Coordinates of C-alpha atoms and ligand atoms in Angstrom, one line a residue:
M9 CA -18.8 24.3 -55.8
K10 CA -16.9 27.5 -56.0
V11 CA -13.3 26.9 -55.2
T12 CA -12.4 29.9 -53.1
A13 CA -9.4 30.1 -50.8
P14 CA -11.4 29.5 -47.6
A15 CA -12.9 26.3 -49.0
L16 CA -9.5 25.0 -50.1
L17 CA -7.8 25.9 -46.8
A18 CA -10.6 24.3 -44.7
L19 CA -9.2 23.6 -41.3
A20 CA -11.3 20.5 -40.7
A21 CA -8.9 17.6 -40.4
C22 CA -9.8 14.0 -40.9
A23 CA -12.0 13.5 -37.9
S24 CA -12.8 9.9 -38.8
T25 CA -9.3 8.6 -38.7
P26 CA -7.4 9.9 -35.6
S27 CA -4.9 7.1 -35.5
A28 CA -4.3 6.9 -39.3
R29 CA -0.8 6.6 -40.6
R30 CA 0.6 7.9 -43.9
F31 CA 1.1 5.5 -46.8
E32 CA 2.5 6.3 -50.2
Y33 CA 2.4 4.2 -53.4
A34 CA 3.6 4.7 -57.0
E35 CA 3.0 2.7 -60.2
M36 CA 3.3 3.4 -63.9
H37 CA -0.1 4.0 -65.5
M38 CA -1.4 6.0 -68.5
G39 CA 2.2 6.4 -69.8
T40 CA 3.3 8.2 -66.7
F41 CA 3.6 7.9 -62.9
A42 CA 0.5 7.5 -60.8
R43 CA 1.0 8.3 -57.1
I44 CA -1.2 7.7 -54.2
V45 CA -0.9 9.2 -50.7
L46 CA -3.4 8.1 -48.1
Y47 CA -3.9 7.9 -44.4
A48 CA -5.2 4.6 -43.2
P49 CA -5.4 2.7 -39.9
S50 CA -3.2 -0.2 -41.0
P51 CA -0.8 -1.3 -43.8
E52 CA -3.3 -4.0 -44.8
A53 CA -6.1 -1.5 -45.2
A54 CA -3.8 0.9 -47.1
D55 CA -2.5 -1.8 -49.5
A56 CA -6.0 -3.0 -50.3
A57 CA -7.2 0.6 -50.9
A58 CA -4.2 1.4 -53.2
R59 CA -4.7 -1.9 -55.1
A60 CA -8.4 -0.9 -55.8
A61 CA -7.4 2.6 -56.8
F62 CA -4.6 1.5 -59.2
A63 CA -7.0 -1.2 -60.7
E64 CA -9.5 1.6 -61.4
I65 CA -6.9 3.7 -63.1
A66 CA -5.8 0.6 -65.2
R67 CA -9.4 -0.1 -66.1
L68 CA -10.0 3.5 -67.3
D69 CA -6.8 3.5 -69.2
R70 CA -7.9 0.4 -71.1
M71 CA -11.1 2.2 -71.9
M72 CA -9.8 5.6 -72.8
S73 CA -6.3 5.2 -74.2
D74 CA -5.7 6.3 -77.8
Y75 CA -2.4 4.4 -77.8
R76 CA -3.9 1.0 -77.2
T77 CA -5.4 -0.4 -80.4
D78 CA -7.8 -2.5 -78.3
S79 CA -9.2 0.4 -76.2
E80 CA -12.8 1.1 -76.1
L81 CA -12.1 4.6 -77.3
N82 CA -10.5 3.2 -80.5
S83 CA -13.5 1.0 -81.1
L84 CA -15.7 4.0 -81.6
P85 CA -18.0 5.1 -83.2
G86 CA -20.5 2.9 -81.5
R87 CA -21.9 2.2 -78.0
A88 CA -19.7 3.4 -75.1
S89 CA -19.5 2.7 -71.3
P90 CA -21.0 5.3 -69.0
E91 CA -17.5 6.6 -67.9
L92 CA -16.5 7.2 -71.6
I93 CA -19.8 8.9 -72.2
E94 CA -19.2 11.1 -69.1
V95 CA -15.8 12.1 -70.3
L96 CA -16.9 12.7 -73.9
S97 CA -19.9 14.8 -72.7
A98 CA -17.7 16.8 -70.4
S99 CA -15.2 17.3 -73.2
R100 CA -18.0 18.8 -75.4
R101 CA -18.8 21.3 -72.6
F102 CA -15.2 22.3 -72.2
S103 CA -14.9 22.8 -76.0
E104 CA -18.0 24.9 -76.0
W105 CA -16.9 27.0 -73.0
S106 CA -13.4 27.5 -74.4
D107 CA -14.5 28.3 -77.9
G108 CA -12.8 25.3 -79.3
A109 CA -9.4 25.7 -77.6
F110 CA -10.0 22.4 -75.8
D111 CA -10.9 19.8 -78.4
V112 CA -10.5 16.0 -78.1
T113 CA -10.7 15.6 -81.9
V114 CA -7.1 17.0 -82.1
G115 CA -5.9 13.4 -82.7
P116 CA -4.8 13.9 -86.4
L117 CA -2.9 17.1 -85.4
V118 CA -1.2 15.5 -82.5
A119 CA -0.2 12.6 -84.9
D120 CA 1.5 15.2 -87.2
L121 CA 3.2 16.8 -84.2
R122 CA 4.6 13.4 -83.0
R123 CA 6.0 12.8 -86.5
G124 CA 7.7 16.2 -86.2
R125 CA 6.0 17.6 -89.3
P126 CA 3.9 20.7 -89.6
P127 CA 0.1 20.3 -89.5
T128 CA -1.3 19.0 -92.8
R129 CA -4.4 20.5 -94.4
E130 CA -6.0 17.1 -94.2
A131 CA -5.4 16.8 -90.5
L132 CA -6.9 20.2 -89.9
S133 CA -10.0 19.3 -91.9
L134 CA -10.6 16.3 -89.6
V135 CA -10.6 18.4 -86.4
G136 CA -13.6 20.0 -84.8
W137 CA -15.4 19.1 -81.5
R138 CA -18.9 19.4 -83.2
R139 CA -18.0 16.3 -85.3
V140 CA -18.7 14.1 -82.2
E141 CA -22.3 13.4 -81.4
I142 CA -23.5 11.8 -78.2
D143 CA -26.9 10.2 -78.1
G144 CA -27.6 8.2 -74.9
D145 CA -24.9 5.6 -74.9
A146 CA -24.1 6.0 -78.6
V147 CA -21.2 8.0 -79.9
R148 CA -21.1 9.0 -83.6
F149 CA -18.5 10.8 -85.7
P150 CA -17.5 10.9 -89.3
P151 CA -14.7 8.8 -90.8
G152 CA -11.2 10.1 -90.2
T153 CA -12.0 11.6 -86.8
K154 CA -9.4 10.6 -84.2
L155 CA -10.2 11.1 -80.6
D156 CA -7.4 11.9 -78.0
L157 CA -8.4 12.1 -74.3
G158 CA -4.9 12.9 -73.2
A159 CA -5.9 16.3 -71.9
I160 CA -8.8 15.1 -69.6
A161 CA -8.5 11.4 -68.9
K162 CA -5.8 11.6 -66.3
G163 CA -7.7 14.1 -64.2
Y164 CA -10.9 12.0 -64.5
A165 CA -9.0 8.8 -63.6
A166 CA -7.5 10.6 -60.5
D167 CA -11.0 11.6 -59.4
R168 CA -12.3 8.0 -59.8
A169 CA -9.2 6.5 -58.1
L170 CA -9.6 8.8 -55.1
R171 CA -13.2 7.6 -54.7
A172 CA -12.1 4.0 -55.2
L173 CA -9.6 4.3 -52.3
G174 CA -12.5 4.5 -49.8
H175 CA -10.3 6.6 -47.4
P176 CA -11.2 10.3 -47.2
C177 CA -7.7 11.6 -46.3
A178 CA -6.0 10.9 -49.6
L179 CA -4.7 12.2 -52.8
V180 CA -4.1 10.7 -56.2
E181 CA -1.7 12.2 -58.8
I182 CA -1.4 11.0 -62.4
G183 CA 1.3 12.8 -64.3
G184 CA 0.8 16.2 -62.8
D185 CA -3.0 15.9 -62.5
L186 CA -4.3 15.6 -58.9
A187 CA -7.5 14.8 -57.1
L188 CA -7.3 15.9 -53.5
G189 CA -9.4 14.5 -50.7
D190 CA -9.7 15.7 -47.1
P191 CA -6.5 17.1 -45.7
P192 CA -4.1 14.9 -43.7
P193 CA -5.1 14.3 -40.1
G194 CA -4.3 17.4 -38.0
G195 CA -3.3 19.4 -41.1
A196 CA -5.1 22.2 -42.8
A197 CA -4.4 21.2 -46.4
W198 CA -2.3 19.2 -48.8
R199 CA 0.9 20.9 -49.8
I200 CA 1.3 20.5 -53.6
A201 CA 4.8 21.4 -55.0
L202 CA 4.6 23.4 -58.3
P203 CA 7.2 23.0 -61.1
D204 CA 8.4 26.6 -60.5
G205 CA 9.4 26.0 -56.8
R206 CA 6.3 27.4 -55.2
A207 CA 3.6 25.3 -53.4
L208 CA -0.2 25.3 -53.2
L209 CA -2.2 24.5 -50.1
A210 CA -5.4 22.8 -51.1
S211 CA -7.8 20.0 -50.4
R212 CA -11.1 18.6 -51.6
C213 CA -10.5 19.8 -55.2
G214 CA -8.5 19.1 -58.3
V215 CA -5.2 20.6 -59.2
A216 CA -3.4 20.4 -62.6
C217 CA -0.1 21.7 -63.9
S218 CA 0.8 22.0 -67.6
G219 CA 4.4 22.9 -68.1
H220 CA 5.4 23.1 -71.7
A221 CA 9.0 24.1 -71.2
E222 CA 9.8 20.8 -69.5
R223 CA 7.8 18.4 -71.5
G224 CA 8.2 20.0 -74.9
A225 CA 5.3 21.4 -77.0
H226 CA 2.6 18.8 -76.9
I227 CA -0.5 21.0 -76.8
V228 CA -1.8 22.1 -80.1
D229 CA -4.1 25.0 -81.0
P230 CA -7.0 23.1 -82.7
R231 CA -7.8 26.0 -84.9
T232 CA -4.3 26.4 -86.4
G233 CA -2.7 23.0 -85.7
T234 CA 0.4 24.7 -84.4
P235 CA 2.0 23.6 -81.1
V236 CA 1.4 26.0 -78.2
T237 CA 4.7 27.6 -77.1
R238 CA 3.4 30.9 -75.7
T239 CA 2.5 29.6 -72.2
T240 CA 5.3 28.0 -70.2
L241 CA 3.3 27.1 -67.1
V242 CA -0.4 26.8 -66.3
V243 CA -1.7 25.9 -62.8
L244 CA -5.3 25.2 -62.1
A245 CA -7.3 24.5 -58.9
A246 CA -10.9 23.5 -59.7
R247 CA -13.8 21.6 -58.3
N248 CA -12.3 18.2 -59.3
G249 CA -9.4 16.6 -61.1
M250 CA -11.1 16.3 -64.5
T251 CA -12.1 20.0 -64.5
A252 CA -8.6 21.1 -63.5
D253 CA -7.0 18.9 -66.2
A254 CA -9.2 20.1 -69.0
L255 CA -8.9 23.7 -68.0
A256 CA -5.1 23.5 -67.7
T257 CA -5.0 22.5 -71.3
A258 CA -7.6 25.0 -72.5
L259 CA -5.9 27.9 -70.7
S260 CA -2.6 26.9 -72.3
V261 CA -4.2 27.6 -75.7
L262 CA -6.5 30.6 -74.9
A263 CA -5.3 34.2 -74.6
P264 CA -4.7 34.8 -70.9
Q265 CA -7.6 37.2 -70.4
D266 CA -10.0 34.7 -72.0
G267 CA -8.6 31.9 -70.0
L268 CA -9.0 33.8 -66.7
R269 CA -12.6 34.6 -67.6
L270 CA -13.3 30.9 -68.2
A271 CA -11.7 29.9 -64.9
N272 CA -13.8 32.5 -63.1
R273 CA -16.9 31.3 -64.8
L274 CA -16.2 27.8 -63.5
G275 CA -15.2 28.8 -60.0
A276 CA -11.6 27.8 -60.6
Q277 CA -8.4 29.5 -59.6
A278 CA -5.7 29.8 -62.3
F279 CA -2.1 30.9 -62.9
I280 CA -0.7 31.4 -66.4
R281 CA 2.9 32.1 -67.1
G282 CA 3.7 33.2 -70.6
R283 CA 6.9 34.1 -72.3
D284 CA 6.4 37.8 -71.3
G285 CA 4.8 37.8 -67.9
H286 CA 2.1 36.1 -66.0
A287 CA -1.6 36.4 -65.2
Q288 CA -3.8 34.9 -62.4
T289 CA -7.3 34.8 -61.0
E290 CA -8.1 37.0 -58.0
G291 CA -8.1 34.1 -55.5
F292 CA -5.0 32.3 -56.7
A293 CA -2.4 34.1 -54.4
A294 CA -4.4 32.9 -51.4
L295 CA -3.7 29.3 -52.3
L296 CA 0.1 29.7 -52.3
A297 CA 2.0 28.3 -49.3
P298 CA 3.9 31.0 -47.4
R299 CA 7.6 31.0 -48.5
Ligands
AMP10 P1 -2.3 17.9 -70.8 O1 -1.0 17.3 -70.5 O2 -3.5 17.6 -69.9 O3 -2.2 19.4 -71.1 O4 -2.8 17.2 -72.2 C1 -2.0 17.2 -73.3 C2 -2.4 16.1 -74.3 O5 -3.8 16.4 -74.7 C3 -1.6 16.1 -75.5 O6 -0.5 15.2 -75.4 C4 -2.6 15.6 -76.6 O7 -2.7 14.2 -76.5 C5 -3.9 16.3 -76.1 N1 -4.1 17.6 -76.7 C6 -3.2 18.5 -77.3 N2 -3.8 19.7 -77.5 C7 -5.1 19.6 -77.1 C8 -6.2 20.5 -77.2 N3 -6.0 21.7 -77.6 N4 -7.3 20.1 -76.6 C9 -7.5 18.8 -76.1 N5 -6.5 17.9 -76.1 C10 -5.3 18.3 -76.6
MG11 MG1 -5.1 18.6 -69.3

């Protein structure tokens, strides 16, 4: 699907739930806040839906966390669940499309960064997306490889949680990564506040924000091992949460013109603010809420 302004601003409201009321939930998941907004006919229906969605997020976190020693991710190489294969396969595609700017083998570099030390030559030698091979349900990689799905798992989990809700007029946010369903009843779109005070009007897509100024440098350039400080805000609207999440990270690393080209290629809209100015795709301005 090409995410153009008309699609995101679709006027069709939730026809199926004319009497639905708004419910909101928040829980800690994946080391951050997970938030659900949904329209449902009753509190009982809303509670049950939110429980199912949070359970799905928790299940995916147990599978994909690099923090948990007992996660399925940390049991690799070996056989993997379909969801993990899906995320690892998608990660390979994002790596290829971004010329290695997005790379889930950055684990050793992120470990150096967290210890507050410059990238070691050893860590750099262990990074490279081509090290990970996927063959059916088998995942193979050489010793020393450390996978980190921190740049894609939240968006993927938001997509899955949105589906698990079973109510079309809903959104799921996990730490700045959003999956948006149909717009609220009677409304044209969800209004998504951006860290810079502006807001996006969007629905039936994924939205992601990477703001480095607020959270400190946590994205590394896989090719040099150095933390990315050039971009201060990246906003993505893409076909789903996983794509928006992965692209927000890739576009933080890429030169703005290369990033915009990649966004265009994937039918996504992007905004990139750097230390000396900003760049955006042609359709981005149409997504902004009027001031
Ligand atoms: P996000 O908040 O989606 O931008 O993801 C940032 C997280 O992804 C970091 O905390 C790291 O765990 C991981 N990461 C850092 N740099 C990269 C990169 N270049 N490619 C993929 N994942 C990365
Ligand atoms: Mg990301």
